[in-house]
CSV table of C-alpha atoms and ligand atoms in Angstrom, one decimal:
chain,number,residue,atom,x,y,z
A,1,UNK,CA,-27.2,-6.3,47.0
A,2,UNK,CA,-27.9,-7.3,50.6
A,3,UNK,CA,-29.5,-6.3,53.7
A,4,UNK,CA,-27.1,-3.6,54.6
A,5,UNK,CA,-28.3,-1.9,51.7
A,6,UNK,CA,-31.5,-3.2,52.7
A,7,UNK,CA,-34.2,0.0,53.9
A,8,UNK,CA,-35.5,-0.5,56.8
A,9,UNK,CA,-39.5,-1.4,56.8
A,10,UNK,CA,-42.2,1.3,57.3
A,11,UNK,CA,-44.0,0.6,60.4
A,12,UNK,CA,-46.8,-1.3,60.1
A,13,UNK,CA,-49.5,-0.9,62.7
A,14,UNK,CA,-50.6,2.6,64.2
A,15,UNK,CA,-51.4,1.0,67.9
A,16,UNK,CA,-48.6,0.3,70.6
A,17,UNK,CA,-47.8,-3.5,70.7
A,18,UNK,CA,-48.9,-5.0,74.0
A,19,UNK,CA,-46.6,-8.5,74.0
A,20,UNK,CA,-49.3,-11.1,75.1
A,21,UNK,CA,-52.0,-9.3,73.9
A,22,UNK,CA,-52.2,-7.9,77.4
A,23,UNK,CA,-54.5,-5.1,78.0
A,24,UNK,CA,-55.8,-4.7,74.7
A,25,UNK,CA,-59.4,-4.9,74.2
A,26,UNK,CA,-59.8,-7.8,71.7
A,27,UNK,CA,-64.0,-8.7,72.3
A,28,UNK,CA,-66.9,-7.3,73.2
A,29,UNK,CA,-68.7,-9.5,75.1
A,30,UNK,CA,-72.2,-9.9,78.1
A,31,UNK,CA,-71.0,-13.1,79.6
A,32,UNK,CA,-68.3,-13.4,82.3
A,33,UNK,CA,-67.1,-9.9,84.1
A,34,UNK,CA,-63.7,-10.6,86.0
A,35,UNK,CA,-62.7,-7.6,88.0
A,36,UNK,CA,-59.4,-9.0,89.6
A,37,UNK,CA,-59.1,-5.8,91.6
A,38,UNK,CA,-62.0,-6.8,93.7
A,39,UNK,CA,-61.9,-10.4,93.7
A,40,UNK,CA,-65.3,-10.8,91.6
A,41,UNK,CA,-66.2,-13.2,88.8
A,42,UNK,CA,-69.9,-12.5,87.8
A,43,UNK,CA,-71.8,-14.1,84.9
A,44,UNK,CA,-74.2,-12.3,82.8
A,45,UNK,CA,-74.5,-9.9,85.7
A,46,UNK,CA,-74.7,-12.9,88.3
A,47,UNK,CA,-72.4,-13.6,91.1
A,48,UNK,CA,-70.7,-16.7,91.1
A,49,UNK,CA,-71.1,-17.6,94.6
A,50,UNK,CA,-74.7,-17.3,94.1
A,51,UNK,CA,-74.9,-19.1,91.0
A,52,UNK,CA,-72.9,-22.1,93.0
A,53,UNK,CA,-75.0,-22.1,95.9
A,54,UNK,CA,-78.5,-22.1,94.0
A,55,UNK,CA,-77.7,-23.5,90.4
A,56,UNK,CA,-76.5,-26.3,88.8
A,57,UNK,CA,-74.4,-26.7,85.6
A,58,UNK,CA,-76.6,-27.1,83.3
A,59,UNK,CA,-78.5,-23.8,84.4
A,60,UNK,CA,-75.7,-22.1,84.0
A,61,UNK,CA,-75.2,-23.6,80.5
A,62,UNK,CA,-77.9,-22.5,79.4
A,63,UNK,CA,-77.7,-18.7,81.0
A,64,UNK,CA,-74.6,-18.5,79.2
A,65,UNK,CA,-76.2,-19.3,75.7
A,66,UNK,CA,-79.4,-17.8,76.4
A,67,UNK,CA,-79.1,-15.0,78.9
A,68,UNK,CA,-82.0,-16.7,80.6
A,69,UNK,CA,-81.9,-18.1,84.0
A,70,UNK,CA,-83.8,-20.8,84.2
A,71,UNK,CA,-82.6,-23.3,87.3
A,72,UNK,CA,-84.3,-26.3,87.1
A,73,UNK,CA,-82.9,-26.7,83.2
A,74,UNK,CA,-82.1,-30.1,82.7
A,75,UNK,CA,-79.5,-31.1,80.2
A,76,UNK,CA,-77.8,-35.3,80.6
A,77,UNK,CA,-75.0,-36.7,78.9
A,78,UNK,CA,-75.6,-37.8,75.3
A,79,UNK,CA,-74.6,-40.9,73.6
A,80,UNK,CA,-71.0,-41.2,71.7
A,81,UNK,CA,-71.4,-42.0,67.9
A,82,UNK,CA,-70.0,-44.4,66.8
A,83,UNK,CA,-67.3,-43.3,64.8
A,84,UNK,CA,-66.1,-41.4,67.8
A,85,UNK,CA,-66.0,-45.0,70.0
A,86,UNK,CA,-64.2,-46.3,67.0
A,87,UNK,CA,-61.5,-43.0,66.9
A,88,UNK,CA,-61.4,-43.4,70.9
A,89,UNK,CA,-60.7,-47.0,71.1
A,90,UNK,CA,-57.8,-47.0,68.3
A,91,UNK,CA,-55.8,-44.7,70.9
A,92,UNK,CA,-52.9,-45.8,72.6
A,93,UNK,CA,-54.1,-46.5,76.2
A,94,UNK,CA,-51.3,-44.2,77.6
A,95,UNK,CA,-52.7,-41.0,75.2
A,96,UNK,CA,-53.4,-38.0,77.5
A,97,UNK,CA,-56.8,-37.4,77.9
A,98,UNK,CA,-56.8,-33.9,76.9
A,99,UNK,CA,-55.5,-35.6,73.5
A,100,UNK,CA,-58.7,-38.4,73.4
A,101,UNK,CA,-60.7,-35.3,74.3
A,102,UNK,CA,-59.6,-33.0,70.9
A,103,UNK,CA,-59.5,-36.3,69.4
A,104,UNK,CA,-63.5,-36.8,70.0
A,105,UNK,CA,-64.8,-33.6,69.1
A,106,UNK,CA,-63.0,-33.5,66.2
A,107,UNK,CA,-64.6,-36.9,65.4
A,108,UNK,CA,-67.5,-36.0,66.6
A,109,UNK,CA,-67.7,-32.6,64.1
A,110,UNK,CA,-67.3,-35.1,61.2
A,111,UNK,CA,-70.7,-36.8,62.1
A,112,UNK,CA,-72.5,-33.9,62.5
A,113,UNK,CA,-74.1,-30.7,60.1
A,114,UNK,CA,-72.7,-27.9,61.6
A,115,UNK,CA,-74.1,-25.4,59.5
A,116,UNK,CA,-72.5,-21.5,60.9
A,117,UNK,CA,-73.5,-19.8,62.3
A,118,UNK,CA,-73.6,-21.6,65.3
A,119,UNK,CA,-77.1,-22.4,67.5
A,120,UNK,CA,-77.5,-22.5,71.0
A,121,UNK,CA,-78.6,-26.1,70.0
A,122,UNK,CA,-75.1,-27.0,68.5
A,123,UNK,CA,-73.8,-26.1,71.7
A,124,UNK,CA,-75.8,-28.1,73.8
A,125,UNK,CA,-75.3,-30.9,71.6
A,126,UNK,CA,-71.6,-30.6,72.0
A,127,UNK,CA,-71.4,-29.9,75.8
A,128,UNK,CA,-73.9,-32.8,76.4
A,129,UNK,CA,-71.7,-35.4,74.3
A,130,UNK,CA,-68.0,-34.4,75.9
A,131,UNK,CA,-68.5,-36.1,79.4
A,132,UNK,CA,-69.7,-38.8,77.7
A,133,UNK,CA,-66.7,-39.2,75.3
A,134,UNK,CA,-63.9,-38.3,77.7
A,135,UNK,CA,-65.9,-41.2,80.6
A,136,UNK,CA,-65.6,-43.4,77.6
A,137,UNK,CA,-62.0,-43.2,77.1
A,138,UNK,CA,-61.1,-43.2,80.9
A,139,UNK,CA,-62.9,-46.7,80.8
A,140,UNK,CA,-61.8,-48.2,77.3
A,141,UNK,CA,-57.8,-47.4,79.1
A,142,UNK,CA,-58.8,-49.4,81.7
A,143,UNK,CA,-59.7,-52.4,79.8
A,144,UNK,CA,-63.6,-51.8,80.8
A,145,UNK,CA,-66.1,-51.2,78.3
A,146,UNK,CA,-68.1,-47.6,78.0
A,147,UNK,CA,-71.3,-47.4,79.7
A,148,UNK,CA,-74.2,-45.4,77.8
A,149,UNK,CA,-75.8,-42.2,79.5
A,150,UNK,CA,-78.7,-42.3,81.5
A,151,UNK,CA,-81.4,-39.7,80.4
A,152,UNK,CA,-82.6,-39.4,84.1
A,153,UNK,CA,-79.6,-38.1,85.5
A,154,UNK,CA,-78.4,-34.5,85.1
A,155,UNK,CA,-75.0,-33.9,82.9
A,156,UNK,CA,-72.1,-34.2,85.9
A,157,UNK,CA,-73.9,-36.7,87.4
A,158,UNK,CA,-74.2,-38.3,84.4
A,159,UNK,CA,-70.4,-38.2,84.0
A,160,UNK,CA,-69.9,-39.7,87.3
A,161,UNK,CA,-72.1,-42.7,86.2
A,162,UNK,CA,-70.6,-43.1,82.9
A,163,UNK,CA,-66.6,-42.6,84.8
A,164,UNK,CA,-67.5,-45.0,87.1
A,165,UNK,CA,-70.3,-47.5,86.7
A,166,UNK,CA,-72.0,-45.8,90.3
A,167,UNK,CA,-74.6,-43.5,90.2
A,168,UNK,CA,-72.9,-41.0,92.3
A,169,UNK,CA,-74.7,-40.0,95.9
A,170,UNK,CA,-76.0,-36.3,96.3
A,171,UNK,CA,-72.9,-34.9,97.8
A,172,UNK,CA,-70.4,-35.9,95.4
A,173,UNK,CA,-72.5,-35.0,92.6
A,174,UNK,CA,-73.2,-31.6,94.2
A,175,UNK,CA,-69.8,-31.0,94.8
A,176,UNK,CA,-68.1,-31.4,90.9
A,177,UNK,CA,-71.4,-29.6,89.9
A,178,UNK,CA,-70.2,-26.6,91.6
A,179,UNK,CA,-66.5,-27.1,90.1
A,180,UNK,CA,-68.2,-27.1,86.8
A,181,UNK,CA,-70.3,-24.1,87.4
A,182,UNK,CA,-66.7,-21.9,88.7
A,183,UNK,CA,-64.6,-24.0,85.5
A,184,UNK,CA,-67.4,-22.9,83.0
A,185,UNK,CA,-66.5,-19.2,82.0
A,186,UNK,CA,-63.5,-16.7,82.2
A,187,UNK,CA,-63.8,-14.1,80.1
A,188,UNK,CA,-61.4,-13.7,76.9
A,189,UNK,CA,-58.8,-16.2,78.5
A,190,UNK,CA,-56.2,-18.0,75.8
A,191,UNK,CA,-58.6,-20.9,74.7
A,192,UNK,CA,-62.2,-18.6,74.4
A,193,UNK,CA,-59.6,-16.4,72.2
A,194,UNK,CA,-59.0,-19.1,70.5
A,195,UNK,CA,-62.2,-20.4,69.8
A,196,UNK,CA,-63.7,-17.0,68.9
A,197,UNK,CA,-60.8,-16.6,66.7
A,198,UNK,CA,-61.4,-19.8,65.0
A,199,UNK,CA,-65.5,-18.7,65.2
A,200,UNK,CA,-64.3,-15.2,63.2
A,201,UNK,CA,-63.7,-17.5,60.2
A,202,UNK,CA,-67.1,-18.7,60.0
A,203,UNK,CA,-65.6,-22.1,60.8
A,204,UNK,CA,-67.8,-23.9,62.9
A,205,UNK,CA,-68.5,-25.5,66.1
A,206,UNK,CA,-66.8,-28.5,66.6
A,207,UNK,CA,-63.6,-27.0,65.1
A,208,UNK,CA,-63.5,-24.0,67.4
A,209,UNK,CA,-64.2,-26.2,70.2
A,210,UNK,CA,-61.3,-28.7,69.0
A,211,UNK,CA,-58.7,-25.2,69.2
A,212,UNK,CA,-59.7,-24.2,72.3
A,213,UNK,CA,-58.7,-27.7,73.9
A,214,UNK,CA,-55.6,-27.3,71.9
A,215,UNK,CA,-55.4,-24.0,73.7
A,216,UNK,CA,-56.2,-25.4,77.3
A,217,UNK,CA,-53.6,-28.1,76.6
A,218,UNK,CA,-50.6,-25.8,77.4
A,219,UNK,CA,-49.4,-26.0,81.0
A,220,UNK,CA,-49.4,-21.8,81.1
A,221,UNK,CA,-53.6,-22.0,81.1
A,222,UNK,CA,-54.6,-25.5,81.9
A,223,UNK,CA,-53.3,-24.9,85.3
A,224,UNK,CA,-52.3,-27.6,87.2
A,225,UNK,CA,-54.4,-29.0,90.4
A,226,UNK,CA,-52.4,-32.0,90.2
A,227,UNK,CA,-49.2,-30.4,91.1
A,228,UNK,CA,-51.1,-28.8,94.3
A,229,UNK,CA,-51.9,-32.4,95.4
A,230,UNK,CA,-48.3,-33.0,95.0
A,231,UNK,CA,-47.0,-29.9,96.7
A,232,UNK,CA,-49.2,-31.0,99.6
A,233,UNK,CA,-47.5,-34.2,99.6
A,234,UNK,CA,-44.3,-33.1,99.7
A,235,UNK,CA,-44.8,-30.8,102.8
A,236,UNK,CA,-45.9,-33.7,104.4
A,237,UNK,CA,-47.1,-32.7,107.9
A,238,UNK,CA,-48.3,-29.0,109.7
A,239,UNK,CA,-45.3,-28.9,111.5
A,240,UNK,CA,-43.1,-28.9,108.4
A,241,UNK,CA,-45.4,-26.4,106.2
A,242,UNK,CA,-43.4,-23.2,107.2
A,243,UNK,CA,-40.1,-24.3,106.5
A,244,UNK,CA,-41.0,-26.1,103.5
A,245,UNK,CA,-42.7,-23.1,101.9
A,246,UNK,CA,-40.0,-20.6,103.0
A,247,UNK,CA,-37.5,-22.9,101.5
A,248,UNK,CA,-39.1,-23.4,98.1
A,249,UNK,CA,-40.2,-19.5,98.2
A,250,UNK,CA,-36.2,-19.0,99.0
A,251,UNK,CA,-35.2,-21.2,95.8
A,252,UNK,CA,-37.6,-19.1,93.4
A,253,UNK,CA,-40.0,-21.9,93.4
A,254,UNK,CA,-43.7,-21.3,92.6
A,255,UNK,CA,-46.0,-22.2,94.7
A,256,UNK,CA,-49.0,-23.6,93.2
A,257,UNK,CA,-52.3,-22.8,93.7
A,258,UNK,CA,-51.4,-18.9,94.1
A,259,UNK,CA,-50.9,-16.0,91.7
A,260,UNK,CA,-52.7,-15.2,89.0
A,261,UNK,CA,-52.6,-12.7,85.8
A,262,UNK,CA,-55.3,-10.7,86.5
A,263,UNK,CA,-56.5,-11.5,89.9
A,264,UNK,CA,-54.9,-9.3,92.9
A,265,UNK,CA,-57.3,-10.3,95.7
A,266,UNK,CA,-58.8,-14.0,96.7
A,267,UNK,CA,-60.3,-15.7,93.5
A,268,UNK,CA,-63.9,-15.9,93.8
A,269,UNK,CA,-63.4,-19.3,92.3
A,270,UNK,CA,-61.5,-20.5,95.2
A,271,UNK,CA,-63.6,-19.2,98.1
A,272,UNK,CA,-66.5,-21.0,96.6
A,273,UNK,CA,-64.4,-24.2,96.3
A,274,UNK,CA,-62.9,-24.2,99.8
A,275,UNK,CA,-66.4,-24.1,100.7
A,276,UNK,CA,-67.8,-26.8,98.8
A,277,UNK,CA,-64.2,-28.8,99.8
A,278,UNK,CA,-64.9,-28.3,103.3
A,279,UNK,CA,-68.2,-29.5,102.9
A,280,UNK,CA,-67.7,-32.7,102.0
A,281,UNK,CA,-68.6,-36.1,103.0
A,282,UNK,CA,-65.4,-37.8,101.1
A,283,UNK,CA,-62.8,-34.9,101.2
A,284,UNK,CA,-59.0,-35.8,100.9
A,285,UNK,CA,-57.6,-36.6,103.8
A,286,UNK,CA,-54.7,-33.7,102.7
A,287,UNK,CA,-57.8,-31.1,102.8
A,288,UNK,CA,-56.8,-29.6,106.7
A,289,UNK,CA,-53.2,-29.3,105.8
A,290,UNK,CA,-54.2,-27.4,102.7
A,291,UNK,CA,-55.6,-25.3,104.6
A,292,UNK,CA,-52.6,-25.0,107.1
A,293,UNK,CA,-50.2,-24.8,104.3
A,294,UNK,CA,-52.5,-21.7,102.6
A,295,UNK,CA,-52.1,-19.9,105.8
A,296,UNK,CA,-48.0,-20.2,105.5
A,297,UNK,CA,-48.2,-19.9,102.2
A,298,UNK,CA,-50.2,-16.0,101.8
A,299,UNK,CA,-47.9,-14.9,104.8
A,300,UNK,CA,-44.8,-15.8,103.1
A,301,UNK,CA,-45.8,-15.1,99.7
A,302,UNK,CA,-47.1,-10.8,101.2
A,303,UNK,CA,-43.6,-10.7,103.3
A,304,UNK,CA,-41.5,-11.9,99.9
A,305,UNK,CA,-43.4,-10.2,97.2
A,306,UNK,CA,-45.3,-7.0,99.4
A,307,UNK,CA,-45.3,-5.1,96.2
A,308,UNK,CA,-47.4,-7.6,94.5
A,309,UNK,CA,-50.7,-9.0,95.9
A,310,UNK,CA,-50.1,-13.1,95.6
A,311,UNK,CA,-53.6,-15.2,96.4
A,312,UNK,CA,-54.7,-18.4,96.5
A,313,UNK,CA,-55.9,-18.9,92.7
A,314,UNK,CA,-58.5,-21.3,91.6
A,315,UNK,CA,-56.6,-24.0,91.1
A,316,UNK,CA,-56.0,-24.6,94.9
A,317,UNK,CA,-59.3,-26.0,96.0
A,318,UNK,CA,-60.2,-27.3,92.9
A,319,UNK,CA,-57.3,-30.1,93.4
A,320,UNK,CA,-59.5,-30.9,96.5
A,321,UNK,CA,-62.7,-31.0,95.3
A,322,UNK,CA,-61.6,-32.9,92.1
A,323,UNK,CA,-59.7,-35.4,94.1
A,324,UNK,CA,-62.6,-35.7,96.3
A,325,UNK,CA,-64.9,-37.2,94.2
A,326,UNK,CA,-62.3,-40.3,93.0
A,327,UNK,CA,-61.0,-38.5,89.8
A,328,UNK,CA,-57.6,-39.9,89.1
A,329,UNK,CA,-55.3,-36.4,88.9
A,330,UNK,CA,-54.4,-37.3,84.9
A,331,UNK,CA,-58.2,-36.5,84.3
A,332,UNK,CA,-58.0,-33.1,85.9
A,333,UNK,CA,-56.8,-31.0,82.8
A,334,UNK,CA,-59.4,-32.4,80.7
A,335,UNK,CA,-62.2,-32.2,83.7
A,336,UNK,CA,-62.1,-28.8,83.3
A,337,UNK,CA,-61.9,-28.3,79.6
A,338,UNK,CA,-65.7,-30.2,79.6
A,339,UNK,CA,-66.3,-27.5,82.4
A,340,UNK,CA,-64.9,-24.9,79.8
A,341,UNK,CA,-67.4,-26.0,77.5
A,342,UNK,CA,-70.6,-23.9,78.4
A,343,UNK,CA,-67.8,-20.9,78.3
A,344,UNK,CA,-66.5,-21.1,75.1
A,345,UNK,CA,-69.8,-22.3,72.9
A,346,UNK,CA,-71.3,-19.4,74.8
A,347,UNK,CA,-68.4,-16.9,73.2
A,348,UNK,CA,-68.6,-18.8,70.1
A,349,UNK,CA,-72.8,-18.4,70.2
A,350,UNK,CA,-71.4,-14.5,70.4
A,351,UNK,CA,-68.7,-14.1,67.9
A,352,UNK,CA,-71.4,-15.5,64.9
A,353,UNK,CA,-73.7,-12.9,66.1
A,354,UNK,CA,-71.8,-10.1,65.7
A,355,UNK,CA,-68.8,-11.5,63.7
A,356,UNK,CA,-65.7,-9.6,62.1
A,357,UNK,CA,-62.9,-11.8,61.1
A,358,UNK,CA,-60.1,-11.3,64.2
A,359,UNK,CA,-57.2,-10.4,61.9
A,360,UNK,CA,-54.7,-8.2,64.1
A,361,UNK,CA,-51.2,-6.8,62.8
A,362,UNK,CA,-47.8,-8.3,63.2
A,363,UNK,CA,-44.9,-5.4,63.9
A,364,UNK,CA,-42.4,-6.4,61.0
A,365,UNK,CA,-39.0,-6.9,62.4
A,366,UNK,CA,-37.1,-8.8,59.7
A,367,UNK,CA,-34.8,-7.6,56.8
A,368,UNK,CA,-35.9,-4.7,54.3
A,369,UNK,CA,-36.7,-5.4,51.1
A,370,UNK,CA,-33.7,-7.3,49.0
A,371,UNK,CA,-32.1,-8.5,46.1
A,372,UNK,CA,-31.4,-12.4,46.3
A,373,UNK,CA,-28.2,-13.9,46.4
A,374,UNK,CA,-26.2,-13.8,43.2
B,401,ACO,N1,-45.2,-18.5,94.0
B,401,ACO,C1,-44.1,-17.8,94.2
B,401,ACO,N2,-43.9,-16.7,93.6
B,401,ACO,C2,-44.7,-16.3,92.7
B,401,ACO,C3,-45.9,-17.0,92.4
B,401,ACO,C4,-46.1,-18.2,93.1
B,401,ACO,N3,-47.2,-18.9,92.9
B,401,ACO,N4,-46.6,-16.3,91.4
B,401,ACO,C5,-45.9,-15.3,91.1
B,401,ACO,N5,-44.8,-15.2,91.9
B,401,ACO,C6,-43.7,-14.2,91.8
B,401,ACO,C7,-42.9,-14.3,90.6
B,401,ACO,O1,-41.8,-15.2,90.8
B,401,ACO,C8,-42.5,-12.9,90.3
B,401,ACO,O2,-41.4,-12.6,91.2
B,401,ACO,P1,-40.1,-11.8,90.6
B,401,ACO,O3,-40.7,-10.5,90.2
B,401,ACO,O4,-39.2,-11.7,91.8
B,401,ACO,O5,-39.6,-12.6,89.5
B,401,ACO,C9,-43.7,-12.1,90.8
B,401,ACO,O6,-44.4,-12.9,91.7
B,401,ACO,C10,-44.6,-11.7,89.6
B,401,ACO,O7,-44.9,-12.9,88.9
B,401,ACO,P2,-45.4,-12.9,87.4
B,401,ACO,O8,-44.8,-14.1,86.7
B,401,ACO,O9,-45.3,-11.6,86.8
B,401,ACO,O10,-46.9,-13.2,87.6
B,401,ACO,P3,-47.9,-13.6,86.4
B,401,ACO,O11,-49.1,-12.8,86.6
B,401,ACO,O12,-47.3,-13.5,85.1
B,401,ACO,O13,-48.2,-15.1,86.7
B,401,ACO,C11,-49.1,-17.2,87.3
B,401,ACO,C12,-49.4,-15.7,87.0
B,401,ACO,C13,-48.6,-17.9,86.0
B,401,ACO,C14,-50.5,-17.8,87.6
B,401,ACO,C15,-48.1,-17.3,88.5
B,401,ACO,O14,-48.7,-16.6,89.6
B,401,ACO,C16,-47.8,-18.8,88.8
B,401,ACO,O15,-46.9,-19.3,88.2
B,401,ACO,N6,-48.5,-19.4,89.8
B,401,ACO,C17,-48.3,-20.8,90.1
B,401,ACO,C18,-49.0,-21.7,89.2
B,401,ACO,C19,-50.5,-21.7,89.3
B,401,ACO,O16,-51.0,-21.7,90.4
B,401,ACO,N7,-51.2,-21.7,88.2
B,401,ACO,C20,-52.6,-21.7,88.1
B,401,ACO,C21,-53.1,-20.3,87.7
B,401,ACO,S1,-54.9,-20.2,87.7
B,401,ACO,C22,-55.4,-20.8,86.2
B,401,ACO,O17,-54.6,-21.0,85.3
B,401,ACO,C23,-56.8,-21.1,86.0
């Protein structure tokens, strides 16, 4: 017998499929709102453009895992065990450094009790220890050794320090802070699905964190800043911006920077980044064509795609503001998975409190049931 005597399968699920997951409801969940029809990002109720202006990172941390808003929290970068410094220097110095990243926390899960479910503790623990790990192996691929993390300072200028060997001046610190603070929450994005899927098993901390890098890795949610530095680059000059973008809009390019799944008007995230770009002291010397080539761009993009909104996505400024305060465009990717952080221990603080295992259906489409071949 074979399949054409095969029956064919009785269906298995009762809902519609939505490929992508894309509409369906997956999470209940009090942290980040994204209503992409209006261009608004709160958390826990509170705007992000407030929260950038008058918070810091670590006060939004810990609003995230606590629901309280408490802005003068203080939260620095903790020390790397040393079986992590062990794992990190054994890399190859050319590793990616979303890879030495996954590589650490897995490390660092090893070292620790992580009994589930998880504590708004464990997830300080973990957030604080990241920058610390990731400024370690940007050093140890340099040939320089780590430096440890200095209690007085506050987690991203702590990062800074340990990066760079400078205790970083008010402006620069102020201004990665506020990437942090946009970077740190999404909603049920691909890598906060993945950790909360991973949290559904009762697994714990460290190894939902380790998926959700995993997740981030992927070029489709990582995003890619650098490649807006590099677009800028290739237009060159103001005078060339409108034929450049016309051109690559003509060849089916993307533009980068622009576009988003759910967002149809301005991100929220990249207002409050052109802001903190604009503002300061040591911004790329690229920023004002940015800005010229953003104008082309949202023209071009309205007059070639006028039945779908196209805007300037997070990613745009962030290329700015990252590059602005000396981080090397390889670092970018994992920059913002340490932003991430506050995000996903936040959803994985909510999945244990409330958990079901996330288990969802497959839609059988193979052969019917069959002898094998004689
Ligand atoms: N430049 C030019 N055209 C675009 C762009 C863009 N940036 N984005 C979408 N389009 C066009 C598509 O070509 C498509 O046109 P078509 O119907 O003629 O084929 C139409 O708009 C609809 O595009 P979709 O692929 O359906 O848009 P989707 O919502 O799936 O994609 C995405 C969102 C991936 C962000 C897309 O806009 C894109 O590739 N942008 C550029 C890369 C980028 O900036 N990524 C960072 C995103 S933000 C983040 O990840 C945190």
């Amino acid at each position: 017998m074979n399949d054409r005597t095969a029956t064919a399968p009785a269906a298995t699920t009762a809902y519609p499929y939505s490929p992508g997951l894309e509409g369906v409801p997956a999470a209940e969940t009090a942290l980040g709102y994204v209503d992409g029809a209006a261009g608004r990002l709160t958390y826990r109720g509170y705007r992000i453009g407030d929260l950038v202006e008058h918070g810091t990172y670590p006060a939004v941390a810990n609003l995230l895992w606590t629901g309280d808003w408490m802005p003068s929290h203080h939260l620095p970068t903790a020390p790397v065990p040393p079986a992590v410094m062990t794992a990190l220097r054994s890399l190859p110095r050319a590793a990616k450094p979303m890879d030495a990243l996954r590589t650490a926390v897995s490390t660092w899960g090893a070292t620790q009790v992580l009994d589930w479910p998880a504590t708004p503790d464990q997830a300080r623990a973990l957030t604080a220890f990241s920058p610390s790990a990731l400024a370690a192996f940007a050093r140890i691929r340099r040939g320089l050794e780590p430096i440890e993390p200095d209690p007085d300072l506050d987690l991203v200028p702590g990062f800074l320090y340990q990066l760079t060997g400078e205790r970083p001046d008010a402006g620069t610190a102020r201004a990665l802070d506020a990437y942090f603070i946009v970077g740190a929450e999404h909603g049920l994005n691909a890598s906060t699905f993945t950790a909360r899927v991973i949290t559904s098993t009762r697994s714990d901390l460290a190894s939902a964190v380790c998926g959700a890098i995993g997740a981030m890795k992927g070029p489709l949610h990582g995003g890619a800043p650098s490649e807006v530095v590099e677009q800028i680059h290739k237009v060159g000059s103001p005078e060339r911006a409108e034929q450049w973008v016309r051109d690559a809009v003509e060849r089916g390019e993307r533009l980068m920077g622009f576009g988003h799944r759910v967002y149809r008007a301005y991100d929220p995230r990249a207002a409050a980044l052109r802001k903190v770009a604009e503002s300061m002291e040591h911004k790329p010397d690229w920023l004002e064509l940015a800005i010229k080539v953003e104008d082309v761009a949202l023209r071009v993009l309205a007059e070639k795609h006028p039945e779908r909104a196209l805007k300037t996505n997070v990613e745009y400024y962030a290329a700015a503001v990252l590059q602005g305060v000396g981080l090397s465009p390889d670092l970018f990717p994992a920059t913002f998975a340490l932003a991430r952080h506050a995000g996903w221990t936040a959803h994985i603080l909510e999945q244990s409190a409330d958990n079901r295992l996330i288990r969802p259906d497959a839609i059988y489409t193979g052969p019917g049931e069959r002898d094998l071949p004689a």
